[in-house]
XYZ file of C-alpha atoms in Angstrom:
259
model
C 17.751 -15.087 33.522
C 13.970 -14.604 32.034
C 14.702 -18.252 30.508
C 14.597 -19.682 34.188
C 11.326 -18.011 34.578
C 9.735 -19.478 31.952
C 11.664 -21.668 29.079
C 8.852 -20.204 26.224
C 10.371 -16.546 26.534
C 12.190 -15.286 23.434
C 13.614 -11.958 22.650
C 12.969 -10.971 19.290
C 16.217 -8.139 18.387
C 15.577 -5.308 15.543
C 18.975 -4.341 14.577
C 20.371 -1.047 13.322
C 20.556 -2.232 10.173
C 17.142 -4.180 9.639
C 16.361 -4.175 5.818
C 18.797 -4.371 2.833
C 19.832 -7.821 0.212
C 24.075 -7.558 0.948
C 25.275 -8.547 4.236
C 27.304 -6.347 5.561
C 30.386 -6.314 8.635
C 27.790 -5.212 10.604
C 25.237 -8.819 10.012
C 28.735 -10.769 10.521
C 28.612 -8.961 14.365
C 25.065 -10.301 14.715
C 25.553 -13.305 13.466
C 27.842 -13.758 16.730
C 24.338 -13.940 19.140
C 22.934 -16.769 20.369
C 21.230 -18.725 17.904
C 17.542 -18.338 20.023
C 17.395 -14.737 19.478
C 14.729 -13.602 16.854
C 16.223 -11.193 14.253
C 13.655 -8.579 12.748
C 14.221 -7.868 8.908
C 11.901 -5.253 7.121
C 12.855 -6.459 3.021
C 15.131 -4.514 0.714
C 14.212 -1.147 2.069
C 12.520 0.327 5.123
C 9.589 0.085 3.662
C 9.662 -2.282 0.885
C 7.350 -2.431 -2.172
C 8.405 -6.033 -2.913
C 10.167 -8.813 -0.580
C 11.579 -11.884 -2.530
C 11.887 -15.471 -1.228
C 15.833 -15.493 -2.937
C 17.063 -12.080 -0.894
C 15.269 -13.286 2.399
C 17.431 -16.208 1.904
C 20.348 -14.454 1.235
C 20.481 -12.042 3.866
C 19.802 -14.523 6.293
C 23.041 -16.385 5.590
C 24.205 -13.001 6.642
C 22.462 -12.801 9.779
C 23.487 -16.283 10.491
C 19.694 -17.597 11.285
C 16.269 -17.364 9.681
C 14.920 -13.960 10.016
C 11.643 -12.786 11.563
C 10.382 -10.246 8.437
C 8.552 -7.044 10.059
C 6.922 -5.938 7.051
C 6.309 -2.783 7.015
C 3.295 -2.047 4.935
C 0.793 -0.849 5.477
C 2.358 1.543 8.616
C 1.785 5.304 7.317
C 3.928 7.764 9.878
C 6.551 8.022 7.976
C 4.196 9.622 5.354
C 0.939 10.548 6.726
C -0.857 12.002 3.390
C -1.062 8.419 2.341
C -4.011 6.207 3.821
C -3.028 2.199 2.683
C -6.136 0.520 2.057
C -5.174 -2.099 -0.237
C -4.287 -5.515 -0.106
C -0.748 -6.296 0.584
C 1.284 -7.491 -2.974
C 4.450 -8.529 -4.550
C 5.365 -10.814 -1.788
C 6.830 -13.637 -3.272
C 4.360 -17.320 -2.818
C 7.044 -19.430 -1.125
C 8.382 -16.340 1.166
C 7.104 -17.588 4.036
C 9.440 -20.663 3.772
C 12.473 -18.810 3.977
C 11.880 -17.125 7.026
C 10.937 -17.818 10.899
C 7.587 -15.687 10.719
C 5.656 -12.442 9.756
C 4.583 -9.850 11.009
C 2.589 -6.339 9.133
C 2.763 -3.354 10.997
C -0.330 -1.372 10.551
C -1.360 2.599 10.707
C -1.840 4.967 13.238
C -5.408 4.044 12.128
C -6.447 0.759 13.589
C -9.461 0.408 11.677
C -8.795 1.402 8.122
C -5.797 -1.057 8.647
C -7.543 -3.908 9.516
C -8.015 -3.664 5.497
C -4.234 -4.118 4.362
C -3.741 -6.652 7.674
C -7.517 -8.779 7.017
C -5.329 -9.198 3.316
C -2.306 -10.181 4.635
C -3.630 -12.848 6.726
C -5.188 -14.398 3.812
C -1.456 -14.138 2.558
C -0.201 -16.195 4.840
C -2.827 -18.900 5.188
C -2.594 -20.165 1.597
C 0.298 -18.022 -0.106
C 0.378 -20.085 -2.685
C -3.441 -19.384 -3.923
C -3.564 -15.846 -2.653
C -4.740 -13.361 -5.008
C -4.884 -9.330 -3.934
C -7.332 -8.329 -6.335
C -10.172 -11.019 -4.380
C -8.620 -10.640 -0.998
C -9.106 -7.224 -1.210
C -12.687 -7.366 -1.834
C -13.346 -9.293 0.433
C -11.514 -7.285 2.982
C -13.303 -4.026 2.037
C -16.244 -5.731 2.310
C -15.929 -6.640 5.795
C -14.073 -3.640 7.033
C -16.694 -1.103 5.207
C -19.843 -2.805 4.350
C -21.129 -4.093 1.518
C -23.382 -1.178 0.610
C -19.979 1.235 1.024
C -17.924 -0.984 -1.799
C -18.466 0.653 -5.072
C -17.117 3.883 -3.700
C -14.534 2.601 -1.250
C -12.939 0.495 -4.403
C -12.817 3.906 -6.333
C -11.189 5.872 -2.930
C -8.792 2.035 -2.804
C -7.764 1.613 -6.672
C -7.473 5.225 -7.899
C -5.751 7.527 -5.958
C -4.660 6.331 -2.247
C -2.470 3.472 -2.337
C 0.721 4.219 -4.218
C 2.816 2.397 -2.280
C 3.107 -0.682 -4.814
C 3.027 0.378 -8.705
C 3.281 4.626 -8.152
C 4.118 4.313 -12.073
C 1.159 2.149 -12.879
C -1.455 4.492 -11.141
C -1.005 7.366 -12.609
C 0.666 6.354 -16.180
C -3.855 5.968 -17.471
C -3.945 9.620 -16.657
C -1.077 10.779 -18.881
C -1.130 8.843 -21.485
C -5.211 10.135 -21.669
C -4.341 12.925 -21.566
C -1.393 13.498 -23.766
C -1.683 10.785 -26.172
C -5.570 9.860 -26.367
C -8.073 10.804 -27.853
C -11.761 12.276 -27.052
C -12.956 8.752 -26.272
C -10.327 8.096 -23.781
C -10.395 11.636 -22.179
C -14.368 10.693 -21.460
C -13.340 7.678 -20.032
C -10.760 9.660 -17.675
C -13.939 12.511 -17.053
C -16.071 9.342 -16.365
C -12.917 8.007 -13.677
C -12.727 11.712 -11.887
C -16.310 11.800 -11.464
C -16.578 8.339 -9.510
C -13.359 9.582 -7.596
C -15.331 12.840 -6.682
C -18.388 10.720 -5.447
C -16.499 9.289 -2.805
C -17.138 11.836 -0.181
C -20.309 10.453 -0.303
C -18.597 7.060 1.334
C -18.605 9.538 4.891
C -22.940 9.392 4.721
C -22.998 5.103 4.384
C -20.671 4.255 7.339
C -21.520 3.402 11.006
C -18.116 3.055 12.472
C -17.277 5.945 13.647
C -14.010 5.653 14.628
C -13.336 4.214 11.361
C -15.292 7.712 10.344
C -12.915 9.829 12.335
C -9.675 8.327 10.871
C -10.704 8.358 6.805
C -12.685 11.519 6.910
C -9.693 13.884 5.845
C -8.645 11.341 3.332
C -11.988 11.009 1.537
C -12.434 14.625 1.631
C -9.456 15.026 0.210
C -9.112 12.608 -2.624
C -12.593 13.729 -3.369
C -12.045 17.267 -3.990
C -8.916 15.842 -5.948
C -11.673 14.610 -8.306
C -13.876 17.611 -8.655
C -10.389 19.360 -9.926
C -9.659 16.646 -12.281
C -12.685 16.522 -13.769
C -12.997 20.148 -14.449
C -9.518 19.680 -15.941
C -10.323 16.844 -18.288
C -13.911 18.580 -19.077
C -11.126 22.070 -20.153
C -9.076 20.363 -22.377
C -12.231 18.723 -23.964
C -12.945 22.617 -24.810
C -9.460 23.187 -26.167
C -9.214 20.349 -28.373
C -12.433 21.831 -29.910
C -10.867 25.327 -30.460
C -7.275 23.766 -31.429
C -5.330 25.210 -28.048
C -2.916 22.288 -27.115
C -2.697 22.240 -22.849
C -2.487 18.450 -22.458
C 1.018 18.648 -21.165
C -0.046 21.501 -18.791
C -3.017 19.369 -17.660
C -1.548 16.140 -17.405
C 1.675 17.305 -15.094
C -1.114 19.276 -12.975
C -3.379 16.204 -12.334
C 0.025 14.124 -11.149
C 0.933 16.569 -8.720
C -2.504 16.635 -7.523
C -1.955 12.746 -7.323
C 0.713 12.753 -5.732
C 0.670 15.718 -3.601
């Protein structure tokens, strides 16, 4: 009936089971609807740290039709101690051909998202040249300021954004820790202190409802710092007087992390 108001109208369906690779009885039933209808897919899981061209194409022979992908990333309610401000990675370059369209659904915080959705849409527009590390300069640039980007690339890189590599950002801090030496336990001191600096990034920002949404993040990952560092700056002390609390230090500072 909406069709004979207007031809243009589509109605985009998310099913109960939107994300997974293996089709299931349940994909065979939808498969069964009109071929118009836009089917929403959200990647191998509900929130997916990677989406691959080959299992979009699979599980739309499930589906019976090109899926729409609702990626999920970087939407936060699900977890909100996390705050995504990074660029969006590990989609695959020639994803968008094996789908209908994409769409990123963001935070409860419009404006620290326009960081992970400013990435994505460089993503899309050349997906074969995209690179996260560059996109996501340029997005914290824009989004923050270019006098805020030293410390909102510390608050970005070292502690937020787990979402992608979880094992990657925090594997520096124990193998520092329980395999390194002095040199790279000053290196770690030197990476705490920058992360404690960025409750300064609060003073250099004139959006204020970007203000209002990051303030208990910053404040948080910067106090996270000011612990770490007087950890690293204890076991410096120990090492001198032979106790061994590396172990004890290093599981401490990951469940600060990840806390």
């Amino acid at each position: 009936e909406l069709k004979k108001l207007d031809d243009r109208i589509r109605l985009i369906f998310c099913p109960t089971e939107y994300w997974g690779v293996n089709g299931t009885s349940y994909h065979t039933e939808i498969a069964q609807l009109p071929e118009g209808i836009l089917v929403f897919w959200t990647g191998p899981q509900i929130c997916s740290r990677e989406i691959r061209s080959a299992d979009s194409a699979k599980i739309a022979e499930a589906f019976g039709r090109r899926l729409l992908i609702w990626d999920n990333y970087p939407v936060n309610d699900y977890d909100r101690k996390r705050l995504h401000i990074n660029a969006v990675r590990n989609r695959d370059r020639d994803l968008p051909e094996t789908c209908l369209g994409m769409l990123t659904n963001p935070m409860s915080e419009a404006e620290a998202s326009k960081v992970a959705i400013f990435t994505y849409g460089e993503y899309l527009w050349d997906p074969v040249n995209y690179d996260p590390e560059t996109s996501l300069e340029r997005a914290l640039t824009y989004v923050f300021g270019i006098e805020a980007l030293p410390l909102v690339q510390t608050l970005a890189d070292s502690l937020v954004d787990f979402f992608f590599d979880p094992d990657e950002r925090t594997s520096w801090i124990r193998d520092a820790l329980e395999g390194g030496d002095d040199v790279d336990l000053e290196i770690l001191l030197r990476k705490f202190d920058d992360i404690a600096k960025t409750g300064d990034l609060i003073c250099t920002l004139e959006n204020e409802q970007l203000v209002g949404e990051i303030e208990p993040y910053v404040r948080k990952v910067s106090e996270i710092g000011a612990l770490g560092r007087l950890y690293i700056q204890r076991e410096l002390i120990n090492r001198k007087i032979g106790r061994n609390e590396s172990k004890v230090f290093s599981e401490k500072l990951l469940e600060l992390l990840t806390s």
